[in-house]
Amino acid sequence: MRESSASRGARVVHIINALPPIGGAERLVVDLAKCSQDRPVPVITWQSTDNSLVELEGGDSVDLIPLRPFTFHALLRARRAIAQADVVHVHLFPTQYFAPLLCKPTVFTEHNTWNRRRRYPWLKPVERLCYRMITKTVAISDETAAALVAWLGPEPPRLEIIPNGVRLERFPLVERTPPTERFTIGMAARMTEAKDHATLIAAMERIPDRCTLLLAGDGPLRPDLERQVAKLGLEERVRFLGVVHDM
């Protein structure tokens, strides 16, 4: 007799652009795979060959199915994984546009409060149709949900809010620095417009010199941010750490 999904737990397949070492959505996929009782969890990546987060963090929890470089064998693996899944969990643009084509219950996680597509009103009907065809949309915060509803209009998708979780065991407790000594501010994020590093760097001019800013991450705006730091004369107080695997 065929085992029911209720007795064995739902089989979930994730689809995401890629699994590079930087990115909150990518980290969420790997963490969800680690928490799954039915491991390894199939994760299909299709847009890039950089899936190095699996080697760094995924271990045996992720059954990686990369579609770049393209092979028919990988395509067959992806098709088989989707066919055997109870739910397909989709992440990031433009991957969510595939969800209505899968003929499976789909979950799309909305990871951002803003994206460049929202600059173009003519895209709104396309986005509204796409979201309506997704079984469930999950926003990672109240603000993310509010921004999505504001973009899509008065008829929001089937929307739930599930705050982003953090695996606290990855961060051992350390003794805090007394406030009379040097004070360190940290930011870990891709260096893109949405993360707005520039405002934090500008704020460093207005706070005491004993405060230091450490920026973990990389991205296309890093050269611009480095020029901003130099222009403000903050080279001694703002440090660019690059990609950091051990936060």
Short mmCIF file of N, CA, C and O in Angstrom, two decimals, residues 88-159:
data_model
loop_
_atom_site.label_atom_id
_atom_site.label_comp_id
_atom_site.label_asym_id
_atom_site.label_seq_id
_atom_site.Cartn_x
_atom_site.Cartn_y
_atom_site.Cartn_z
N VAL A 88 6.30 21.94 -3.84
CA VAL A 88 7.49 22.56 -4.42
C VAL A 88 7.63 23.95 -3.79
O VAL A 88 6.71 24.76 -3.85
N HIS A 89 8.77 24.20 -3.16
CA HIS A 89 9.04 25.47 -2.49
C HIS A 89 9.97 26.27 -3.38
O HIS A 89 11.10 25.85 -3.66
N VAL A 90 9.50 27.44 -3.82
CA VAL A 90 10.18 28.24 -4.83
C VAL A 90 10.69 29.53 -4.19
O VAL A 90 10.01 30.13 -3.34
N HIS A 91 11.88 29.95 -4.62
CA HIS A 91 12.52 31.12 -4.02
C HIS A 91 13.06 32.05 -5.12
O HIS A 91 13.61 31.59 -6.12
N LEU A 92 12.90 33.35 -4.90
CA LEU A 92 13.56 34.41 -5.67
C LEU A 92 13.03 34.56 -7.10
O LEU A 92 12.48 33.64 -7.69
N PHE A 93 13.23 35.77 -7.62
CA PHE A 93 12.91 36.10 -9.01
C PHE A 93 14.06 35.65 -9.91
O PHE A 93 15.22 35.77 -9.54
N PRO A 94 13.75 35.16 -11.11
CA PRO A 94 12.43 34.96 -11.70
C PRO A 94 11.87 33.56 -11.48
O PRO A 94 10.96 33.13 -12.18
N THR A 95 12.43 32.85 -10.48
CA THR A 95 12.02 31.46 -10.27
C THR A 95 10.54 31.33 -9.96
O THR A 95 9.90 30.34 -10.33
N GLN A 96 9.97 32.35 -9.29
CA GLN A 96 8.55 32.22 -8.93
C GLN A 96 7.65 32.20 -10.17
O GLN A 96 6.50 31.75 -10.09
N TYR A 97 8.13 32.68 -11.30
CA TYR A 97 7.33 32.62 -12.52
C TYR A 97 7.16 31.19 -13.02
O TYR A 97 6.25 30.91 -13.81
N PHE A 98 8.05 30.28 -12.57
CA PHE A 98 7.91 28.88 -12.98
C PHE A 98 6.82 28.16 -12.20
O PHE A 98 6.28 27.16 -12.67
N ALA A 99 6.53 28.65 -11.01
CA ALA A 99 5.67 27.91 -10.08
C ALA A 99 4.32 27.54 -10.70
O ALA A 99 3.87 26.38 -10.56
N PRO A 100 3.62 28.44 -11.38
CA PRO A 100 2.31 28.05 -11.93
C PRO A 100 2.38 26.97 -13.00
O PRO A 100 1.36 26.37 -13.35
N LEU A 101 3.58 26.70 -13.54
CA LEU A 101 3.73 25.73 -14.62
C LEU A 101 4.01 24.32 -14.11
O LEU A 101 4.08 23.38 -14.91
N LEU A 102 4.18 24.16 -12.80
CA LEU A 102 4.66 22.88 -12.27
C LEU A 102 3.55 21.87 -12.01
O LEU A 102 3.84 20.70 -11.77
N CYS A 103 2.30 22.29 -11.99
CA CYS A 103 1.16 21.39 -11.72
C CYS A 103 1.32 20.67 -10.39
O CYS A 103 1.02 19.48 -10.27
N LYS A 104 1.84 21.40 -9.40
CA LYS A 104 2.02 20.88 -8.06
C LYS A 104 1.64 21.97 -7.06
O LYS A 104 1.73 23.16 -7.39
N PRO A 105 1.24 21.59 -5.85
CA PRO A 105 1.10 22.63 -4.81
C PRO A 105 2.43 23.36 -4.63
O PRO A 105 3.48 22.72 -4.50
N THR A 106 2.40 24.67 -4.67
CA THR A 106 3.63 25.45 -4.62
C THR A 106 3.59 26.47 -3.49
O THR A 106 2.55 27.06 -3.19
N VAL A 107 4.75 26.66 -2.89
CA VAL A 107 4.95 27.71 -1.88
C VAL A 107 6.04 28.62 -2.42
O VAL A 107 7.09 28.15 -2.88
N PHE A 108 5.78 29.92 -2.37
CA PHE A 108 6.81 30.89 -2.75
C PHE A 108 7.13 31.75 -1.54
O PHE A 108 6.22 32.30 -0.91
N THR A 109 8.41 31.84 -1.18
CA THR A 109 8.81 32.69 -0.07
C THR A 109 9.23 34.06 -0.59
O THR A 109 10.12 34.15 -1.45
N GLU A 110 8.55 35.09 -0.09
CA GLU A 110 8.86 36.48 -0.44
C GLU A 110 9.94 36.95 0.53
O GLU A 110 9.71 37.10 1.72
N HIS A 111 11.16 37.18 0.02
CA HIS A 111 12.31 37.46 0.86
C HIS A 111 12.62 38.95 1.02
O HIS A 111 13.43 39.31 1.88
N ASN A 112 12.01 39.82 0.21
CA ASN A 112 12.44 41.21 0.18
C ASN A 112 11.26 42.18 0.27
O ASN A 112 10.16 41.87 -0.21
N THR A 113 11.52 43.33 0.85
CA THR A 113 10.50 44.38 0.90
C THR A 113 10.46 45.20 -0.39
O THR A 113 9.53 45.98 -0.59
N TRP A 114 11.46 45.04 -1.24
CA TRP A 114 11.54 45.86 -2.46
C TRP A 114 12.29 45.10 -3.53
O TRP A 114 13.17 44.28 -3.23
N ASN A 115 11.92 45.33 -4.78
CA ASN A 115 12.71 44.84 -5.90
C ASN A 115 12.55 45.79 -7.07
O ASN A 115 11.63 46.61 -7.10
N ARG A 116 13.43 45.69 -8.05
CA ARG A 116 13.42 46.62 -9.18
C ARG A 116 12.17 46.51 -10.03
O ARG A 116 11.77 47.48 -10.69
N ARG A 117 11.50 45.36 -10.02
CA ARG A 117 10.30 45.19 -10.84
C ARG A 117 9.21 46.16 -10.42
O ARG A 117 8.35 46.53 -11.24
N ARG A 118 9.21 46.56 -9.17
CA ARG A 118 8.15 47.44 -8.69
C ARG A 118 8.30 48.89 -9.16
O ARG A 118 7.49 49.74 -8.85
N ARG A 119 9.34 49.13 -9.94
CA ARG A 119 9.47 50.44 -10.58
C ARG A 119 8.59 50.55 -11.81
O ARG A 119 8.37 51.65 -12.34
N TYR A 120 8.07 49.42 -12.31
CA TYR A 120 7.38 49.39 -13.59
C TYR A 120 5.92 48.97 -13.38
O TYR A 120 5.61 47.78 -13.26
N PRO A 121 5.01 49.93 -13.35
CA PRO A 121 3.59 49.62 -13.10
C PRO A 121 3.01 48.62 -14.09
O PRO A 121 2.09 47.87 -13.74
N TRP A 122 3.52 48.59 -15.33
CA TRP A 122 2.97 47.67 -16.32
C TRP A 122 3.21 46.20 -15.96
O TRP A 122 2.53 45.30 -16.49
N LEU A 123 4.15 45.95 -15.05
CA LEU A 123 4.40 44.58 -14.61
C LEU A 123 3.41 44.10 -13.55
O LEU A 123 3.32 42.89 -13.29
N LYS A 124 2.68 45.02 -12.94
CA LYS A 124 1.81 44.65 -11.84
C LYS A 124 0.76 43.59 -12.23
O LYS A 124 0.58 42.61 -11.50
N PRO A 125 0.06 43.72 -13.37
CA PRO A 125 -0.91 42.67 -13.72
C PRO A 125 -0.27 41.30 -13.90
O PRO A 125 -0.85 40.27 -13.53
N VAL A 126 0.94 41.27 -14.46
CA VAL A 126 1.65 40.01 -14.65
C VAL A 126 1.98 39.39 -13.30
O VAL A 126 1.76 38.19 -13.07
N GLU A 127 2.49 40.21 -12.39
CA GLU A 127 2.85 39.72 -11.06
C GLU A 127 1.60 39.27 -10.29
O GLU A 127 1.62 38.24 -9.61
N ARG A 128 0.52 40.05 -10.41
CA ARG A 128 -0.69 39.69 -9.68
C ARG A 128 -1.22 38.33 -10.13
O ARG A 128 -1.61 37.49 -9.33
N LEU A 129 -1.19 38.08 -11.45
CA LEU A 129 -1.63 36.79 -11.98
C LEU A 129 -0.73 35.66 -11.49
O LEU A 129 -1.21 34.60 -11.08
N CYS A 130 0.56 35.89 -11.51
CA CYS A 130 1.50 34.86 -11.08
C CYS A 130 1.29 34.49 -9.62
O CYS A 130 1.20 33.31 -9.27
N TYR A 131 1.17 35.49 -8.75
CA TYR A 131 0.99 35.22 -7.32
C TYR A 131 -0.35 34.54 -7.03
O TYR A 131 -0.44 33.73 -6.11
N ARG A 132 -1.37 34.85 -7.82
CA ARG A 132 -2.66 34.20 -7.61
C ARG A 132 -2.62 32.72 -7.94
O ARG A 132 -3.40 31.93 -7.40
N MET A 133 -1.70 32.33 -8.82
CA MET A 133 -1.60 30.93 -9.23
C MET A 133 -0.70 30.11 -8.31
O MET A 133 -0.63 28.89 -8.44
N ILE A 134 -0.01 30.78 -7.37
CA ILE A 134 0.81 30.09 -6.39
C ILE A 134 -0.08 29.65 -5.23
O ILE A 134 -0.95 30.40 -4.78
N THR A 135 0.12 28.44 -4.74
CA THR A 135 -0.75 27.90 -3.69
C THR A 135 -0.67 28.71 -2.42
O THR A 135 -1.68 29.02 -1.78
N LYS A 136 0.53 29.07 -2.01
CA LYS A 136 0.72 29.84 -0.77
C LYS A 136 1.97 30.71 -0.91
O LYS A 136 3.01 30.23 -1.38
N THR A 137 1.85 31.97 -0.51
CA THR A 137 3.00 32.86 -0.46
C THR A 137 3.34 33.12 1.00
O THR A 137 2.47 33.43 1.80
N VAL A 138 4.61 32.98 1.32
CA VAL A 138 5.09 33.20 2.69
C VAL A 138 6.00 34.41 2.70
O VAL A 138 7.00 34.46 1.96
N ALA A 139 5.67 35.40 3.52
CA ALA A 139 6.53 36.58 3.71
C ALA A 139 7.37 36.39 4.96
O ALA A 139 6.90 35.86 5.97
N ILE A 140 8.63 36.83 4.92
CA ILE A 140 9.54 36.58 6.03
C ILE A 140 9.42 37.61 7.15
O ILE A 140 10.07 37.47 8.19
N SER A 141 8.57 38.63 6.97
CA SER A 141 8.36 39.63 8.02
C SER A 141 7.07 40.38 7.74
O SER A 141 6.52 40.33 6.62
N ASP A 142 6.58 41.10 8.75
CA ASP A 142 5.38 41.93 8.56
C ASP A 142 5.61 42.97 7.48
O ASP A 142 4.72 43.24 6.65
N GLU A 143 6.80 43.57 7.48
CA GLU A 143 7.11 44.62 6.50
C GLU A 143 7.13 44.05 5.08
O GLU A 143 6.68 44.69 4.13
N THR A 144 7.68 42.85 4.93
CA THR A 144 7.72 42.21 3.62
C THR A 144 6.31 41.94 3.11
O THR A 144 5.99 42.18 1.94
N ALA A 145 5.43 41.47 3.99
CA ALA A 145 4.05 41.21 3.60
C ALA A 145 3.34 42.51 3.22
O ALA A 145 2.62 42.56 2.21
N ALA A 146 3.52 43.56 4.03
CA ALA A 146 2.86 44.84 3.74
C ALA A 146 3.32 45.41 2.40
O ALA A 146 2.51 45.95 1.63
N ALA A 147 4.60 45.29 2.11
CA ALA A 147 5.12 45.81 0.84
C ALA A 147 4.56 45.03 -0.34
O ALA A 147 4.24 45.61 -1.39
N LEU A 148 4.41 43.72 -0.18
CA LEU A 148 3.86 42.91 -1.27
C LEU A 148 2.40 43.26 -1.52
O LEU A 148 1.97 43.41 -2.68
N VAL A 149 1.62 43.41 -0.46
CA VAL A 149 0.20 43.77 -0.60
C VAL A 149 0.08 45.16 -1.24
O VAL A 149 -0.78 45.39 -2.11
N ALA A 150 0.94 46.09 -0.83
CA ALA A 150 0.91 47.43 -1.42
C ALA A 150 1.21 47.38 -2.92
O ALA A 150 0.64 48.16 -3.70
N TRP A 151 2.07 46.47 -3.33
CA TRP A 151 2.43 46.35 -4.74
C TRP A 151 1.32 45.67 -5.55
O TRP A 151 0.94 46.13 -6.61
N LEU A 152 0.75 44.59 -5.01
CA LEU A 152 -0.21 43.80 -5.77
C LEU A 152 -1.61 44.37 -5.75
O LEU A 152 -2.45 44.02 -6.58
N GLY A 153 -1.91 45.25 -4.78
CA GLY A 153 -3.23 45.85 -4.75
C GLY A 153 -4.12 45.26 -3.67
O GLY A 153 -3.66 44.49 -2.82
N PRO A 154 -5.41 45.56 -3.71
CA PRO A 154 -6.32 45.23 -2.61
C PRO A 154 -6.66 43.75 -2.51
O PRO A 154 -7.30 43.34 -1.55
N GLU A 155 -6.28 42.93 -3.47
CA GLU A 155 -6.56 41.50 -3.42
C GLU A 155 -5.24 40.75 -3.29
O GLU A 155 -4.67 40.28 -4.27
N PRO A 156 -4.73 40.63 -2.07
CA PRO A 156 -3.41 40.00 -1.90
C PRO A 156 -3.49 38.50 -2.18
O PRO A 156 -4.57 37.90 -2.17
N PRO A 157 -2.34 37.87 -2.44
CA PRO A 157 -2.33 36.42 -2.64
C PRO A 157 -2.63 35.70 -1.33
O PRO A 157 -2.76 36.33 -0.28
N ARG A 158 -2.73 34.37 -1.40
CA ARG A 158 -2.87 33.58 -0.18
C ARG A 158 -1.58 33.70 0.59
O ARG A 158 -0.60 33.00 0.32
N LEU A 159 -1.59 34.59 1.56
CA LEU A 159 -0.36 35.07 2.16
C LEU A 159 -0.28 34.69 3.64
O LEU A 159 -1.25 34.86 4.39
#
